[in-house]
Every structure is written in structure tokens, then in C-alpha cells.
Amino acid sequence: MDRVLIESLAVETVIGVYDWERTITQRLLLDLELATDIRPAAASDDITLTLDYAAISQRIARFASDHDFALVETFSERLAATLRDEFAIPWLRLTVRKPGAVPTAAAVGVCIERGTRPEET
């Protein structure tokens, strides 16, 4: 199993449980590991045969701007489902951090894994 990585992707979204948070956008930082087999793309040097991290990053930014959730957990779960469905990703690990949510922490957040890991060969 190979993995395409997207690290520290910053997106702006409405997120939070407090009333004041519902009136502003806040920054989330995302790390993704996306399972795929890169061998066909590597053999042919053809981006259509792998996960296009630019297209995925654009989709994530659009998802963040189009939705607002109270919980980082909900954002993470729905985004993971969207990516798996739209890009045919069999397994992913998604970490979502919310910087500044707790004054004494650099960030808080969640890390989820969804799907079935393809067998390592």
C-alpha cells in the first residue's frame, strides 16, 4: 500500500459550539494520508492514474467553505466520507487541528481512520 500525503493544509470554515464562533470563520489545519497504488502512475508518469493531491486539496477547501459544523468531529467524519466517495479512496487517515481553541495548547483536534487498508504487497 502506498500513501499520498497532504500535510498542514489550511482551510477556513465556520466551526465551533459557542455563539460567537458561529459568526466568524476559523482556520483548521489538516493532515491526510490517502491509500493508493502509485505504481501505474509512476510507470507511465500519468497523473490520472494516481490521487491528484491538488484536486483533493481544492475539494477540501470547497468543502470547508460550503459547510459549517459545531464539532471538529463532525467536520472530520463528513469530509472523510466525501473524499472516499468522490475520489474512490479505500482508506484514509485524517487529522484535523483547530489552532487556538484552547489557550494553553497549540491546537486541539481529532485523528480518524476510515475504510479498509489495502493489503501490503
mmCIF file with all atom_site columns, C-alpha atoms in Angstrom:
data_model
loop_
_atom_site.group_PDB
_atom_site.id
_atom_site.type_symbol
_atom_site.label_atom_id
_atom_site.label_alt_id
_atom_site.label_comp_id
_atom_site.label_asym_id
_atom_site.label_entity_id
_atom_site.label_seq_id
_atom_site.pdbx_PDB_ins_code
_atom_site.Cartn_x
_atom_site.Cartn_y
_atom_site.Cartn_z
_atom_site.occupancy
_atom_site.B_iso_or_equiv
_atom_site.pdbx_formal_charge
_atom_site.auth_seq_id
_atom_site.auth_comp_id
_atom_site.auth_asym_id
_atom_site.auth_atom_id
_atom_site.pdbx_PDB_model_num
ATOM 1   C CA . MET A 1 1   ? 0.000   0.000  0.000   1.00 0.00 ? 1   MET A CA 1
ATOM 2   C CA . ASP A 1 2   ? 1.265   3.426  -0.945  1.00 0.00 ? 2   ASP A CA 1
ATOM 3   C CA . ARG A 1 3   ? 0.057   6.683  0.503   1.00 0.00 ? 3   ARG A CA 1
ATOM 4   C CA . VAL A 1 4   ? -0.388  10.118 -0.945  1.00 0.00 ? 4   VAL A CA 1
ATOM 5   C CA . LEU A 1 5   ? 0.285   12.766 1.704   1.00 0.00 ? 5   LEU A CA 1
ATOM 6   C CA . ILE A 1 6   ? -1.188  16.210 2.208   1.00 0.00 ? 6   ILE A CA 1
ATOM 7   C CA . GLU A 1 7   ? 0.293   17.937 5.241   1.00 0.00 ? 7   GLU A CA 1
ATOM 8   C CA . SER A 1 8   ? -0.704  21.102 7.095   1.00 0.00 ? 8   SER A CA 1
ATOM 9   C CA . LEU A 1 9   ? -3.406  22.081 4.613   1.00 0.00 ? 9   LEU A CA 1
ATOM 10  C CA . ALA A 1 10  ? -5.013  25.248 5.970   1.00 0.00 ? 10  ALA A CA 1
ATOM 11  C CA . VAL A 1 11  ? -8.722  25.871 5.372   1.00 0.00 ? 11  VAL A CA 1
ATOM 12  C CA . GLU A 1 12  ? -11.152 28.468 6.659   1.00 0.00 ? 12  GLU A CA 1
ATOM 13  C CA . THR A 1 13  ? -14.586 27.414 7.891   1.00 0.00 ? 13  THR A CA 1
ATOM 14  C CA . VAL A 1 14  ? -17.300 28.217 10.392  1.00 0.00 ? 14  VAL A CA 1
ATOM 15  C CA . ILE A 1 15  ? -16.691 25.780 13.242  1.00 0.00 ? 15  ILE A CA 1
ATOM 16  C CA . GLY A 1 16  ? -17.480 25.856 16.927  1.00 0.00 ? 16  GLY A CA 1
ATOM 17  C CA . VAL A 1 17  ? -20.074 25.349 19.602  1.00 0.00 ? 17  VAL A CA 1
ATOM 18  C CA . TYR A 1 18  ? -20.144 28.875 21.039  1.00 0.00 ? 18  TYR A CA 1
ATOM 19  C CA . ASP A 1 19  ? -22.434 31.546 19.619  1.00 0.00 ? 19  ASP A CA 1
ATOM 20  C CA . TRP A 1 20  ? -19.535 33.873 18.793  1.00 0.00 ? 20  TRP A CA 1
ATOM 21  C CA . GLU A 1 21  ? -17.858 31.071 16.810  1.00 0.00 ? 21  GLU A CA 1
ATOM 22  C CA . ARG A 1 22  ? -20.920 30.795 14.584  1.00 0.00 ? 22  ARG A CA 1
ATOM 23  C CA . THR A 1 23  ? -20.345 34.360 13.322  1.00 0.00 ? 23  THR A CA 1
ATOM 24  C CA . ILE A 1 24  ? -16.720 34.016 12.160  1.00 0.00 ? 24  ILE A CA 1
ATOM 25  C CA . THR A 1 25  ? -14.525 31.726 10.117  1.00 0.00 ? 25  THR A CA 1
ATOM 26  C CA . GLN A 1 26  ? -11.676 29.919 11.807  1.00 0.00 ? 26  GLN A CA 1
ATOM 27  C CA . ARG A 1 27  ? -8.614  28.161 10.463  1.00 0.00 ? 27  ARG A CA 1
ATOM 28  C CA . LEU A 1 28  ? -8.292  24.393 10.569  1.00 0.00 ? 28  LEU A CA 1
ATOM 29  C CA . LEU A 1 29  ? -5.096  22.521 9.736   1.00 0.00 ? 29  LEU A CA 1
ATOM 30  C CA . LEU A 1 30  ? -5.426  19.136 8.060   1.00 0.00 ? 30  LEU A CA 1
ATOM 31  C CA . ASP A 1 31  ? -3.027  16.247 7.538   1.00 0.00 ? 31  ASP A CA 1
ATOM 32  C CA . LEU A 1 32  ? -4.090  13.409 5.256   1.00 0.00 ? 32  LEU A CA 1
ATOM 33  C CA . GLU A 1 33  ? -2.728  10.009 4.319   1.00 0.00 ? 33  GLU A CA 1
ATOM 34  C CA . LEU A 1 34  ? -4.596  8.536  1.369   1.00 0.00 ? 34  LEU A CA 1
ATOM 35  C CA . ALA A 1 35  ? -4.137  4.905  0.341   1.00 0.00 ? 35  ALA A CA 1
ATOM 36  C CA . THR A 1 36  ? -3.466  4.206  -3.314  1.00 0.00 ? 36  THR A CA 1
ATOM 37  C CA . ASP A 1 37  ? -1.203  2.191  -5.566  1.00 0.00 ? 37  ASP A CA 1
ATOM 38  C CA . ILE A 1 38  ? 1.187   4.660  -7.178  1.00 0.00 ? 38  ILE A CA 1
ATOM 39  C CA . ARG A 1 39  ? 2.895   2.099  -9.441  1.00 0.00 ? 39  ARG A CA 1
ATOM 40  C CA . PRO A 1 40  ? 0.685   2.635  -12.516 1.00 0.00 ? 40  PRO A CA 1
ATOM 41  C CA . ALA A 1 41  ? 1.173   6.419  -12.341 1.00 0.00 ? 41  ALA A CA 1
ATOM 42  C CA . ALA A 1 42  ? 4.890   6.064  -11.723 1.00 0.00 ? 42  ALA A CA 1
ATOM 43  C CA . ALA A 1 43  ? 5.304   3.679  -14.645 1.00 0.00 ? 43  ALA A CA 1
ATOM 44  C CA . SER A 1 44  ? 3.538   5.986  -17.089 1.00 0.00 ? 44  SER A CA 1
ATOM 45  C CA . ASP A 1 45  ? 4.157   9.393  -15.466 1.00 0.00 ? 45  ASP A CA 1
ATOM 46  C CA . ASP A 1 46  ? 0.383   9.974  -15.771 1.00 0.00 ? 46  ASP A CA 1
ATOM 47  C CA . ILE A 1 47  ? -1.384  11.963 -13.051 1.00 0.00 ? 47  ILE A CA 1
ATOM 48  C CA . THR A 1 48  ? -4.764  10.460 -13.978 1.00 0.00 ? 48  THR A CA 1
ATOM 49  C CA . LEU A 1 49  ? -3.527  7.129  -12.611 1.00 0.00 ? 49  LEU A CA 1
ATOM 50  C CA . THR A 1 50  ? -2.969  8.389  -9.063  1.00 0.00 ? 50  THR A CA 1
ATOM 51  C CA . LEU A 1 51  ? -4.682  10.559 -6.470  1.00 0.00 ? 51  LEU A CA 1
ATOM 52  C CA . ASP A 1 52  ? -4.340  14.168 -7.599  1.00 0.00 ? 52  ASP A CA 1
ATOM 53  C CA . TYR A 1 53  ? -3.423  15.979 -4.391  1.00 0.00 ? 53  TYR A CA 1
ATOM 54  C CA . ALA A 1 54  ? -4.079  19.389 -5.968  1.00 0.00 ? 54  ALA A CA 1
ATOM 55  C CA . ALA A 1 55  ? -7.644  18.383 -6.897  1.00 0.00 ? 55  ALA A CA 1
ATOM 56  C CA . ILE A 1 56  ? -8.179  16.813 -3.477  1.00 0.00 ? 56  ILE A CA 1
ATOM 57  C CA . SER A 1 57  ? -6.865  19.932 -1.725  1.00 0.00 ? 57  SER A CA 1
ATOM 58  C CA . GLN A 1 58  ? -9.203  22.133 -3.780  1.00 0.00 ? 58  GLN A CA 1
ATOM 59  C CA . ARG A 1 59  ? -12.138 19.868 -2.914  1.00 0.00 ? 59  ARG A CA 1
ATOM 60  C CA . ILE A 1 60  ? -11.281 20.097 0.784   1.00 0.00 ? 60  ILE A CA 1
ATOM 61  C CA . ALA A 1 61  ? -11.158 23.901 0.617   1.00 0.00 ? 61  ALA A CA 1
ATOM 62  C CA . ARG A 1 62  ? -14.546 23.957 -1.133  1.00 0.00 ? 62  ARG A CA 1
ATOM 63  C CA . PHE A 1 63  ? -15.996 21.540 1.447   1.00 0.00 ? 63  PHE A CA 1
ATOM 64  C CA . ALA A 1 64  ? -14.772 23.780 4.280   1.00 0.00 ? 64  ALA A CA 1
ATOM 65  C CA . SER A 1 65  ? -16.231 26.938 2.750   1.00 0.00 ? 65  SER A CA 1
ATOM 66  C CA . ASP A 1 66  ? -19.565 25.270 1.889   1.00 0.00 ? 66  ASP A CA 1
ATOM 67  C CA . HIS A 1 67  ? -20.255 23.742 5.318   1.00 0.00 ? 67  HIS A CA 1
ATOM 68  C CA . ASP A 1 68  ? -20.395 24.817 8.925   1.00 0.00 ? 68  ASP A CA 1
ATOM 69  C CA . PHE A 1 69  ? -20.368 22.423 11.855  1.00 0.00 ? 69  PHE A CA 1
ATOM 70  C CA . ALA A 1 70  ? -20.264 22.779 15.606  1.00 0.00 ? 70  ALA A CA 1
ATOM 71  C CA . LEU A 1 71  ? -17.764 19.957 16.115  1.00 0.00 ? 71  LEU A CA 1
ATOM 72  C CA . VAL A 1 72  ? -14.403 19.185 14.582  1.00 0.00 ? 72  VAL A CA 1
ATOM 73  C CA . GLU A 1 73  ? -15.520 15.556 14.865  1.00 0.00 ? 73  GLU A CA 1
ATOM 74  C CA . THR A 1 74  ? -18.467 16.167 12.538  1.00 0.00 ? 74  THR A CA 1
ATOM 75  C CA . PHE A 1 75  ? -16.320 18.111 10.070  1.00 0.00 ? 75  PHE A CA 1
ATOM 76  C CA . SER A 1 76  ? -13.796 15.263 10.027  1.00 0.00 ? 76  SER A CA 1
ATOM 77  C CA . GLU A 1 77  ? -16.326 12.469 9.599   1.00 0.00 ? 77  GLU A CA 1
ATOM 78  C CA . ARG A 1 78  ? -18.226 14.183 6.790   1.00 0.00 ? 78  ARG A CA 1
ATOM 79  C CA . LEU A 1 79  ? -15.061 15.250 4.971   1.00 0.00 ? 79  LEU A CA 1
ATOM 80  C CA . ALA A 1 80  ? -13.622 11.737 5.150   1.00 0.00 ? 80  ALA A CA 1
ATOM 81  C CA . ALA A 1 81  ? -16.830 10.297 3.680   1.00 0.00 ? 81  ALA A CA 1
ATOM 82  C CA . THR A 1 82  ? -16.869 12.902 0.915   1.00 0.00 ? 82  THR A CA 1
ATOM 83  C CA . LEU A 1 83  ? -13.254 12.259 -0.088  1.00 0.00 ? 83  LEU A CA 1
ATOM 84  C CA . ARG A 1 84  ? -13.600 8.476  -0.007  1.00 0.00 ? 84  ARG A CA 1
ATOM 85  C CA . ASP A 1 85  ? -16.712 8.655  -2.165  1.00 0.00 ? 85  ASP A CA 1
ATOM 86  C CA . GLU A 1 86  ? -15.621 11.274 -4.706  1.00 0.00 ? 86  GLU A CA 1
ATOM 87  C CA . PHE A 1 87  ? -12.038 10.073 -5.178  1.00 0.00 ? 87  PHE A CA 1
ATOM 88  C CA . ALA A 1 88  ? -12.538 6.315  -4.633  1.00 0.00 ? 88  ALA A CA 1
ATOM 89  C CA . ILE A 1 89  ? -10.098 6.245  -1.725  1.00 0.00 ? 89  ILE A CA 1
ATOM 90  C CA . PRO A 1 90  ? -10.193 2.834  0.006   1.00 0.00 ? 90  PRO A CA 1
ATOM 91  C CA . TRP A 1 91  ? -8.563  4.046  3.239   1.00 0.00 ? 91  TRP A CA 1
ATOM 92  C CA . LEU A 1 92  ? -7.534  7.356  4.711   1.00 0.00 ? 92  LEU A CA 1
ATOM 93  C CA . ARG A 1 93  ? -6.176  8.855  7.882   1.00 0.00 ? 93  ARG A CA 1
ATOM 94  C CA . LEU A 1 94  ? -7.323  12.409 8.524   1.00 0.00 ? 94  LEU A CA 1
ATOM 95  C CA . THR A 1 95  ? -6.031  14.659 11.286  1.00 0.00 ? 95  THR A CA 1
ATOM 96  C CA . VAL A 1 96  ? -7.876  17.928 11.844  1.00 0.00 ? 96  VAL A CA 1
ATOM 97  C CA . ARG A 1 97  ? -6.417  20.529 14.203  1.00 0.00 ? 97  ARG A CA 1
ATOM 98  C CA . LYS A 1 98  ? -8.088  23.674 15.462  1.00 0.00 ? 98  LYS A CA 1
ATOM 99  C CA . PRO A 1 99  ? -5.323  26.097 16.488  1.00 0.00 ? 99  PRO A CA 1
ATOM 100 C CA . GLY A 1 100 ? -6.013  28.425 19.388  1.00 0.00 ? 100 GLY A CA 1
ATOM 101 C CA . ALA A 1 101 ? -9.157  26.655 20.585  1.00 0.00 ? 101 ALA A CA 1
ATOM 102 C CA . VAL A 1 102 ? -7.585  26.091 23.997  1.00 0.00 ? 102 VAL A CA 1
ATOM 103 C CA . PRO A 1 103 ? -5.358  28.988 25.056  1.00 0.00 ? 103 PRO A CA 1
ATOM 104 C CA . THR A 1 104 ? -2.716  26.781 26.650  1.00 0.00 ? 104 THR A CA 1
ATOM 105 C CA . ALA A 1 105 ? -2.453  24.370 23.681  1.00 0.00 ? 105 ALA A CA 1
ATOM 106 C CA . ALA A 1 106 ? -1.040  24.972 20.218  1.00 0.00 ? 106 ALA A CA 1
ATOM 107 C CA . ALA A 1 107 ? -4.073  23.149 18.780  1.00 0.00 ? 107 ALA A CA 1
ATOM 108 C CA . VAL A 1 108 ? -6.756  20.612 19.580  1.00 0.00 ? 108 VAL A CA 1
ATOM 109 C CA . GLY A 1 109 ? -8.360  18.180 17.190  1.00 0.00 ? 109 GLY A CA 1
ATOM 110 C CA . VAL A 1 110 ? -9.042  14.632 16.113  1.00 0.00 ? 110 VAL A CA 1
ATOM 111 C CA . CYS A 1 111 ? -7.382  11.927 14.060  1.00 0.00 ? 111 CYS A CA 1
ATOM 112 C CA . ILE A 1 112 ? -9.610  9.386  12.317  1.00 0.00 ? 112 ILE A CA 1
ATOM 113 C CA . GLU A 1 113 ? -9.040  6.427  10.026  1.00 0.00 ? 113 GLU A CA 1
ATOM 114 C CA . ARG A 1 114 ? -11.778 5.306  7.683   1.00 0.00 ? 114 ARG A CA 1
ATOM 115 C CA . GLY A 1 115 ? -12.019 2.473  5.211   1.00 0.00 ? 115 GLY A CA 1
ATOM 116 C CA . THR A 1 116 ? -10.099 -0.738 4.875   1.00 0.00 ? 116 THR A CA 1
ATOM 117 C CA . ARG A 1 117 ? -6.369  -0.658 4.472   1.00 0.00 ? 117 ARG A CA 1
ATOM 118 C CA . PRO A 1 118 ? -5.374  -2.430 1.289   1.00 0.00 ? 118 PRO A CA 1
ATOM 119 C CA . GLU A 1 119 ? -3.090  -5.383 1.930   1.00 0.00 ? 119 GLU A CA 1
ATOM 120 C CA . GLU A 1 120 ? 0.582   -4.539 1.829   1.00 0.00 ? 120 GLU A CA 1
ATOM 121 C CA . THR A 1 121 ? 2.410   -6.243 -1.004  1.00 0.00 ? 121 THR A CA 1
#
